[in-house]
GROMACS .gro file of C-alpha atoms in nm:
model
  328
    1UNK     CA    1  -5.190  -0.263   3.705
    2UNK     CA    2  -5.423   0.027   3.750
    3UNK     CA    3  -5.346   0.304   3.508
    4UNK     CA    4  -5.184   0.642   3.630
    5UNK     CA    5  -5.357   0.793   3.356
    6UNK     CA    6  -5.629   0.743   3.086
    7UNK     CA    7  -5.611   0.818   2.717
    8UNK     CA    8  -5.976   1.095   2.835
    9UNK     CA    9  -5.695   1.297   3.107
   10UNK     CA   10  -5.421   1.314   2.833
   11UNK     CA   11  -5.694   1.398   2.563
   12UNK     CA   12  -5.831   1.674   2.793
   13UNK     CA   13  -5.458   1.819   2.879
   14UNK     CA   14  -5.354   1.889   2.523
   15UNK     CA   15  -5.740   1.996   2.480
   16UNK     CA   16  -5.677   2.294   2.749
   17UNK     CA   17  -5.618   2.631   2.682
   18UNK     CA   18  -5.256   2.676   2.561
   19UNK     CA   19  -5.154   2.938   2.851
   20UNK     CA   20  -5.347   2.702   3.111
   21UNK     CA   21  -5.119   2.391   2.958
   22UNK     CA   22  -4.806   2.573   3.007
   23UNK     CA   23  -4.891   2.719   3.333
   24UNK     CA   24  -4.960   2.381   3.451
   25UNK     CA   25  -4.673   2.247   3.331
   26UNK     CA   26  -4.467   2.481   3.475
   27UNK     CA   27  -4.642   2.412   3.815
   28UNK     CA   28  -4.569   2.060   3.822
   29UNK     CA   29  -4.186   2.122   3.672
   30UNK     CA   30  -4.125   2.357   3.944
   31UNK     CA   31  -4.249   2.128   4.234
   32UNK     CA   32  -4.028   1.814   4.088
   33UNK     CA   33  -3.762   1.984   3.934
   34UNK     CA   34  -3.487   2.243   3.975
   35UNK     CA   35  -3.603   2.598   3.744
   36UNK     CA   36  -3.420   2.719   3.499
   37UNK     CA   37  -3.180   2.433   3.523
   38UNK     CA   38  -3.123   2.235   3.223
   39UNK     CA   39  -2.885   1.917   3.183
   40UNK     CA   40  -2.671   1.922   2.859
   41UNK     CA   41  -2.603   1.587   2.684
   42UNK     CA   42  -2.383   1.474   2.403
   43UNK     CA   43  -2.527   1.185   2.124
   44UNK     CA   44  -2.246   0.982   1.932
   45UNK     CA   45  -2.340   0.783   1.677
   46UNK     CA   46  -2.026   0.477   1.754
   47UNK     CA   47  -2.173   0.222   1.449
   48UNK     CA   48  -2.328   0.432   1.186
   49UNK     CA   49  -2.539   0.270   0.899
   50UNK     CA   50  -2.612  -0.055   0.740
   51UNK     CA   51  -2.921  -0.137   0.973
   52UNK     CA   52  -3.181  -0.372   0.949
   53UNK     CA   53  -3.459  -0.224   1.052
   54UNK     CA   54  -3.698  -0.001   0.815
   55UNK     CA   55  -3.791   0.227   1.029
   56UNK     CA   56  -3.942   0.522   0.827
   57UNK     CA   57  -3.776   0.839   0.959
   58UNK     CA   58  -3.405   0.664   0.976
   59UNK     CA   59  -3.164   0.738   0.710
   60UNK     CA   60  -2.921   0.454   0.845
   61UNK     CA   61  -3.101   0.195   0.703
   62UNK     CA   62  -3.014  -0.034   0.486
   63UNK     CA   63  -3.354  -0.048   0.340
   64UNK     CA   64  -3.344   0.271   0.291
   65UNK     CA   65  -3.174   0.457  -0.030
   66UNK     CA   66  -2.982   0.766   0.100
   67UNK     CA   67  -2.612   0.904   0.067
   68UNK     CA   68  -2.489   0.715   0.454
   69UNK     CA   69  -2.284   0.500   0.411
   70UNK     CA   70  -2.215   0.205   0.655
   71UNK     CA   71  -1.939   0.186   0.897
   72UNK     CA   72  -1.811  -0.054   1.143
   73UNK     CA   73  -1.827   0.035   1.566
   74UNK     CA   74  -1.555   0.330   1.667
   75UNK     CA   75  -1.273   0.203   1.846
   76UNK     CA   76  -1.304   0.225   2.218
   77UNK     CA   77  -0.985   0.522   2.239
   78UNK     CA   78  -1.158   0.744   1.958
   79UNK     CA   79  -1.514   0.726   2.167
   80UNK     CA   80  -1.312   0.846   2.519
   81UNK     CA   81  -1.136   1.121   2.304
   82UNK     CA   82  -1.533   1.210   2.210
   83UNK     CA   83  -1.644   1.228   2.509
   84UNK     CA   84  -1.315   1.422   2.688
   85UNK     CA   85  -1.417   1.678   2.452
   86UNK     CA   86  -1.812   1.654   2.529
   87UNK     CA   87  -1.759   1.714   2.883
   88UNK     CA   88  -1.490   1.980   2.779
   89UNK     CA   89  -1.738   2.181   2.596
   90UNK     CA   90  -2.048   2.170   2.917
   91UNK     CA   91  -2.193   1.792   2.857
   92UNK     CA   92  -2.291   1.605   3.193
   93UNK     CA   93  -2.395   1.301   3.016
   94UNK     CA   94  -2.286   1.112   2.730
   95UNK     CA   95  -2.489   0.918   2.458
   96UNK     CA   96  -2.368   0.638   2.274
   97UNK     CA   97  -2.570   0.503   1.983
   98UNK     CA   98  -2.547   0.232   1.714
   99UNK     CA   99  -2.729   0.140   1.454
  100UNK     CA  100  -2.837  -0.271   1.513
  101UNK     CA  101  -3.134  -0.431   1.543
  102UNK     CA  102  -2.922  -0.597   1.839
  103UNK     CA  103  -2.586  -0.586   1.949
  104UNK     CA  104  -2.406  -0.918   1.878
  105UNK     CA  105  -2.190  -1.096   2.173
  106UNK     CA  106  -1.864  -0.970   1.983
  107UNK     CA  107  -1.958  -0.668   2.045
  108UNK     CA  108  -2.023  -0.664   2.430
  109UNK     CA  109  -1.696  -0.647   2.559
  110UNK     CA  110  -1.592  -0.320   2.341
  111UNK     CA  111  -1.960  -0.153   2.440
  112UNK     CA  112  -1.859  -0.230   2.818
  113UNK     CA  113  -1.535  -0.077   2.810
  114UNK     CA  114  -1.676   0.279   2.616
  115UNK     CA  115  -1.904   0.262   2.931
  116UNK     CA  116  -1.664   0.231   3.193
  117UNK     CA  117  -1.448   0.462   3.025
  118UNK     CA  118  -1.702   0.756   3.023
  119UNK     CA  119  -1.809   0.673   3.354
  120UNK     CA  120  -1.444   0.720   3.464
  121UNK     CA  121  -1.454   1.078   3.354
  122UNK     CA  122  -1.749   1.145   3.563
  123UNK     CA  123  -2.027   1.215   3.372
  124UNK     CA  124  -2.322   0.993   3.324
  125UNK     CA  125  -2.371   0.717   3.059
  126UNK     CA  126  -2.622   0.632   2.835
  127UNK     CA  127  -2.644   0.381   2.547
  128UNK     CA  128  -2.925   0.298   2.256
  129UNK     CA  129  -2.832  -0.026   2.062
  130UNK     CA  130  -3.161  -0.136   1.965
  131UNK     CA  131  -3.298  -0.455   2.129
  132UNK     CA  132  -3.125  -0.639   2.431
  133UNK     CA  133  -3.169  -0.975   2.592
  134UNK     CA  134  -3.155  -1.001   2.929
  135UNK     CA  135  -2.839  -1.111   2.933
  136UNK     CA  136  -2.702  -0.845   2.740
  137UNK     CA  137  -2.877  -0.586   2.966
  138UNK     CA  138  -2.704  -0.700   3.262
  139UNK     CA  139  -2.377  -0.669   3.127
  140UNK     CA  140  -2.457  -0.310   3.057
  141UNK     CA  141  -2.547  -0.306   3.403
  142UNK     CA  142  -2.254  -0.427   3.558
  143UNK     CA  143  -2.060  -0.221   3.369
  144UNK     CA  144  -2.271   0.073   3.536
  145UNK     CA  145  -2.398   0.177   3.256
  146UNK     CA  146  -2.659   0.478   3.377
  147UNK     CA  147  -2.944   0.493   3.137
  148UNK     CA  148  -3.025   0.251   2.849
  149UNK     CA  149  -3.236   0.428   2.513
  150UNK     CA  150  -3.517   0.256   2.382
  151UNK     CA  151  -3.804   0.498   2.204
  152UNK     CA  152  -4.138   0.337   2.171
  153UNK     CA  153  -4.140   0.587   1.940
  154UNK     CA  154  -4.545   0.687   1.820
  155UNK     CA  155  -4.840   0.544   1.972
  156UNK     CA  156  -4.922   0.168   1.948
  157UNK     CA  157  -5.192   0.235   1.709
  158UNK     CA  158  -4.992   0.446   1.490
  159UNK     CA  159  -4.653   0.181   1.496
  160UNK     CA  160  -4.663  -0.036   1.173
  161UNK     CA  161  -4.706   0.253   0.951
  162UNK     CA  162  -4.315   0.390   1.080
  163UNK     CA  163  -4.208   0.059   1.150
  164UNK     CA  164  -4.282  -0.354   1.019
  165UNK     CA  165  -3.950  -0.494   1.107
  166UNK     CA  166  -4.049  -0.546   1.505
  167UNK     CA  167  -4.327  -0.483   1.703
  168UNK     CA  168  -4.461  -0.262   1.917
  169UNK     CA  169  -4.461  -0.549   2.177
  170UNK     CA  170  -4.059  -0.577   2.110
  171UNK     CA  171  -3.974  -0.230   2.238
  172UNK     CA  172  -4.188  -0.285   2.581
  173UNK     CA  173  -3.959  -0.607   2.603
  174UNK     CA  174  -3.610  -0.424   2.594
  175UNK     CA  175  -3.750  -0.176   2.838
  176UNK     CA  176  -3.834  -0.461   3.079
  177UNK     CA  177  -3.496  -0.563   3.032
  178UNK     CA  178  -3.354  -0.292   3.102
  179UNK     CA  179  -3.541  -0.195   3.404
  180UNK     CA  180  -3.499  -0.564   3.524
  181UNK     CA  181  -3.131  -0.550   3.552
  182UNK     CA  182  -3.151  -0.231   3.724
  183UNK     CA  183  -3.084   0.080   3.448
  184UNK     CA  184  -3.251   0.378   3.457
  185UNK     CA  185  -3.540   0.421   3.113
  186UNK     CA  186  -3.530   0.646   2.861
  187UNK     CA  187  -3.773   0.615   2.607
  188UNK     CA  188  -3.989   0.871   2.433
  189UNK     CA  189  -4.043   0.875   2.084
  190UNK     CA  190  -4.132   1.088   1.755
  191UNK     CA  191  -4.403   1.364   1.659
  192UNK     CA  192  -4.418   1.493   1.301
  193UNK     CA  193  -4.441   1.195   1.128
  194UNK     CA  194  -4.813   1.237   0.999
  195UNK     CA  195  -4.985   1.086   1.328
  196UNK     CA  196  -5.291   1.266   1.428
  197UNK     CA  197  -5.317   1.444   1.773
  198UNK     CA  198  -5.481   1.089   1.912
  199UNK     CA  199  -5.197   0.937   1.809
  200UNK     CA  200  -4.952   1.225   2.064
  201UNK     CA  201  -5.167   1.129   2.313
  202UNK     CA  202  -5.164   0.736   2.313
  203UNK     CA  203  -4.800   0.786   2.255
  204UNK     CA  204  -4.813   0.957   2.609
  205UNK     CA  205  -5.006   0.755   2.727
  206UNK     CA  206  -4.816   0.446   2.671
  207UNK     CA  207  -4.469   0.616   2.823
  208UNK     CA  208  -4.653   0.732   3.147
  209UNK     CA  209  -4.857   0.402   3.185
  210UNK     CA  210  -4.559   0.140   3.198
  211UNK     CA  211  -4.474  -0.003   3.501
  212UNK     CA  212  -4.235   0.255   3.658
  213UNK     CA  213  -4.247   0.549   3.331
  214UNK     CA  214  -3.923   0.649   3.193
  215UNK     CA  215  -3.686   0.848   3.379
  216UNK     CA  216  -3.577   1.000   3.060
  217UNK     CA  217  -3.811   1.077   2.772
  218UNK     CA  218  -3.714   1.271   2.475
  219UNK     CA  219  -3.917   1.473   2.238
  220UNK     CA  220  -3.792   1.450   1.906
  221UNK     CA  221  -3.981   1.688   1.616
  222UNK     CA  222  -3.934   1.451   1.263
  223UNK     CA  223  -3.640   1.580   1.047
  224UNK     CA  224  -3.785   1.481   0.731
  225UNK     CA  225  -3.434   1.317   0.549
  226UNK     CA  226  -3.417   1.222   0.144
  227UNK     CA  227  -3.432   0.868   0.068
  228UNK     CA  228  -3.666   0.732   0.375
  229UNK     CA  229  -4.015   0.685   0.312
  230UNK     CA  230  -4.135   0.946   0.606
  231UNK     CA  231  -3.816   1.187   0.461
  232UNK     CA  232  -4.001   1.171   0.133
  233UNK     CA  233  -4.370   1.167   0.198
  234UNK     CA  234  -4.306   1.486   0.388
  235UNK     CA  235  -4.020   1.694   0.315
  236UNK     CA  236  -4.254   1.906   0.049
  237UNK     CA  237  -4.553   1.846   0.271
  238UNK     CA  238  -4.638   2.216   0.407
  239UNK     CA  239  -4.884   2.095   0.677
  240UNK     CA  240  -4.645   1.775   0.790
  241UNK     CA  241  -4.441   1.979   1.020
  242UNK     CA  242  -4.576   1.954   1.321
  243UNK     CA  243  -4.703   2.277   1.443
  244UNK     CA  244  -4.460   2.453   1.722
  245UNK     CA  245  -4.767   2.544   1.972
  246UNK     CA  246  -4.848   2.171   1.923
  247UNK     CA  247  -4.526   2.036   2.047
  248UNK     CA  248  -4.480   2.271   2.314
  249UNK     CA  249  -4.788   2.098   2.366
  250UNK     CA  250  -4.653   1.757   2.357
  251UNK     CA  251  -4.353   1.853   2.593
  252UNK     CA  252  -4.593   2.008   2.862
  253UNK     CA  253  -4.838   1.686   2.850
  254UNK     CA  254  -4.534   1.492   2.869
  255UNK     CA  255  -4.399   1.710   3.203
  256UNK     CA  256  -4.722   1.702   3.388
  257UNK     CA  257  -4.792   1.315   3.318
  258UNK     CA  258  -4.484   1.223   3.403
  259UNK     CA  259  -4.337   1.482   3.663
  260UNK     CA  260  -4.031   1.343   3.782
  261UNK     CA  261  -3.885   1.259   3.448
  262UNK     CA  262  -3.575   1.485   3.272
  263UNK     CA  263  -3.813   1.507   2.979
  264UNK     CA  264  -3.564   1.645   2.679
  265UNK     CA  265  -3.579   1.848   2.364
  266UNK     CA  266  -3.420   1.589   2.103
  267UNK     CA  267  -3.372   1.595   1.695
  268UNK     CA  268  -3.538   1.898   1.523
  269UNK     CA  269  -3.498   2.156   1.809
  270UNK     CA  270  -3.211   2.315   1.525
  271UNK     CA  271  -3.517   2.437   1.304
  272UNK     CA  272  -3.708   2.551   1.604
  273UNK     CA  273  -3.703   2.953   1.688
  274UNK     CA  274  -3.571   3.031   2.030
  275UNK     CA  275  -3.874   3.154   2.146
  276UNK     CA  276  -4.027   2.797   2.068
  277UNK     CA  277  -3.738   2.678   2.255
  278UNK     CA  278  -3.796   2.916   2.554
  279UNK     CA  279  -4.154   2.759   2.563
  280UNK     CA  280  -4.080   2.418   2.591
  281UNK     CA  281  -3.869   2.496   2.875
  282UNK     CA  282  -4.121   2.722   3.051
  283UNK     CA  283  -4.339   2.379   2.957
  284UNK     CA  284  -4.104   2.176   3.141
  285UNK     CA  285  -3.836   2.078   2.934
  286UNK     CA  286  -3.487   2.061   3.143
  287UNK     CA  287  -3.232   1.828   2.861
  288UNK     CA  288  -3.087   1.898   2.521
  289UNK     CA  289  -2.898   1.746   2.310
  290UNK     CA  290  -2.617   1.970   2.252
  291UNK     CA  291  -2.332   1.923   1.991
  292UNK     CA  292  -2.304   1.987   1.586
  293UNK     CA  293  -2.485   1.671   1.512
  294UNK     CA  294  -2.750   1.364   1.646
  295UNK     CA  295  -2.583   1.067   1.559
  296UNK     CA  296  -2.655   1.191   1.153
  297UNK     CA  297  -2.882   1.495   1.149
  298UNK     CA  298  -2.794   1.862   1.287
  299UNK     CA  299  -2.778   2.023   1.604
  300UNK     CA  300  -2.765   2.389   1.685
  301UNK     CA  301  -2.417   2.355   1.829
  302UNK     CA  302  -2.279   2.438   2.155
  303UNK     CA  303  -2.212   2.800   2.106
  304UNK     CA  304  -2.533   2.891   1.930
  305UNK     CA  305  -2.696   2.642   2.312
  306UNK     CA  306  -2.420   2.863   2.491
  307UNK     CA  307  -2.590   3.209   2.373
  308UNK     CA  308  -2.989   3.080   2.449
  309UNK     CA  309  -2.873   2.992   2.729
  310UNK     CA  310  -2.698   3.323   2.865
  311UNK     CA  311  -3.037   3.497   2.688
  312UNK     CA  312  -3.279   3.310   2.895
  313UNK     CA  313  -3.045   3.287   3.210
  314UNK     CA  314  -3.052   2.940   3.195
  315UNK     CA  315  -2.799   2.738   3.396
  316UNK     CA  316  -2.645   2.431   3.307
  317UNK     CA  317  -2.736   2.121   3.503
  318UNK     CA  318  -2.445   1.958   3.688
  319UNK     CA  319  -2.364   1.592   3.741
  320UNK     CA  320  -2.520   1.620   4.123
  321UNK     CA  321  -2.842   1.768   4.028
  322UNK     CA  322  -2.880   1.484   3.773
  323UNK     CA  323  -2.844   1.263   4.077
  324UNK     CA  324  -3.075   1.384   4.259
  325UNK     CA  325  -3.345   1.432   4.006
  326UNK     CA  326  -3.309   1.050   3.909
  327UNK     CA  327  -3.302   0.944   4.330
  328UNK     CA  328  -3.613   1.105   4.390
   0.00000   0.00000   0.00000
């Protein structure tokens, strides 16, 4: 496949001048996407804890000594009554996450009705439950299930030192999956978590690269949490936090690589200053996560989203516009 874009074009974007960047960005966001219009979403954590995986920055595992404690998946009537009061409160879309390596069989028919369900109440769906088999992703499918979560995470270089318990190689396989039984991608990944600024780059690279990129890709800034490695290594770390005109950065590489993509402001945008937060939209961002929480870490909350919002005269995107964005 020939590439869209080489590791030199994504080195030379975040090497521009930081006005130029944005400007750019912007450009390219305006052309591709409705301004000032920015989709809110909702992330439940439905199985919290007890995971497999070691994945450095993720207090649910069970590798991993922190205070979470394990629980078993949420009963389908307590997820609708979750989302009923997501959509009450502004979401358009609703996130569903567990913490597996891979959902088990058992599980399917529960994770199909929570889809159907929120689909029902017409907003769109979107599930992360770690690897899927083909099989598995059709189901989801089926069951209309709108977007499927699967971060690659870092760059491919960078991978083994967040995560040894799959590969690289094993995310790219759920995404074909996914895309294979007809979902919509979203996949972005992590920056924070000590990778150099080649690292951002092949971690762009890789997400704008795939076959058809993502059309979804979240930003997430590390929140460094007690008891995983990453959480540890760089909570007292001064210079470990990635730098906010560096991830405005990130976010504006990330809209001009990959223009047609909702390209959202994930975990850590509750330590971020608004004016940060106004860049990354000027950059191109158009989703949040809003809410008290992501799946265990915290949010800024829907009234505190409610106020940047009326400050910046932002407007919330509705259910149509979503549509549209994804259909062309």
């Amino acid at each position: 496949m020939t590439e869209r874009w080489s590791r030199a074009a994504i080195a030379e974007l975040f090497d521009l001048p930081f006005t130029e960047l944005v400007f750019r960005a912007a450009e390219v966001h305006r052309a591709n996407h409705p301004a000032n219009s920015v989709q809110r979403s909702t992330l439940l954590s439905i199985k919290t804890g007890g995971c497999p995986e070691d994945c450095g920055y993720c207090n649910q595992s069970a590798k991993h000594s922190t205070d979470l404690g394990a629980s078993k998946l949420m009963d389908v009537r307590a997820v609708m009554q979750a989302a009923a009061q997501a959509k009450d409160n502004g979401s358009t879309r609703f996130c569903m996450g567990a913490a597996w390596r891979n959902p088990k069989d058992r599980d399917m028919p529960d994770i199909v009705e929570m889809v159907k369900g929120v689909r029902q109440m017409g907003m769109e769906t979107c599930m992360t439950l770690g690897m899927l088999s083909p099989g598995q992703a059709a189901m989801l499918a089926d069951a209309g299930l709108d977007y499927y979560n699967h971060n690659i995470d870092t760059s491919p270089e960078y991978y083994d030192r967040v995560i040894t318990t799959r590969t690289f190689a094993d995310r790219l396989d759920t995404l074909d999956h996914v895309r294979s039984a007809g979902i919509n991608v979203c996949s972005g990944g992590i920056v924070g978590m000590g990778e150099t600024r080649g690292d951002r780059v092949g971690f762009i690279h890789a997400l704008a690269n795939l076959p058809t990129p993502p059309e979804s890709v979240p930003v997430n800034a590390l929140v460094p949490v007690k008891g995983t490695p990453l959480g540890d290594m760089l909570a007292d770390t001064p210079l470990a936090k990635i730098d906010d005109i560096e991830f405005v950065r990130t976010v504006a590489v990330a809209r001009i690589t990959m223009p047609d993509s909702m390209v959202r402001l994930s975990a850590g945008r509750e330590s971020m200053s608004e004016a940060t937060q106004a860049l990354c939209f000027l950059a191109g961002a158009n989703s949040i996560f809003t809410g008290d929480k992501l799946l265990t870490t915290g949010n800024a909350g829907d009234d505190k989203d409610a106020e940047l919002f009326h400050k910046l005269g932002l407007t919330a995107m509705g259910v149509e516009e979503q549509s549209n964005v994804v259909a062309g």
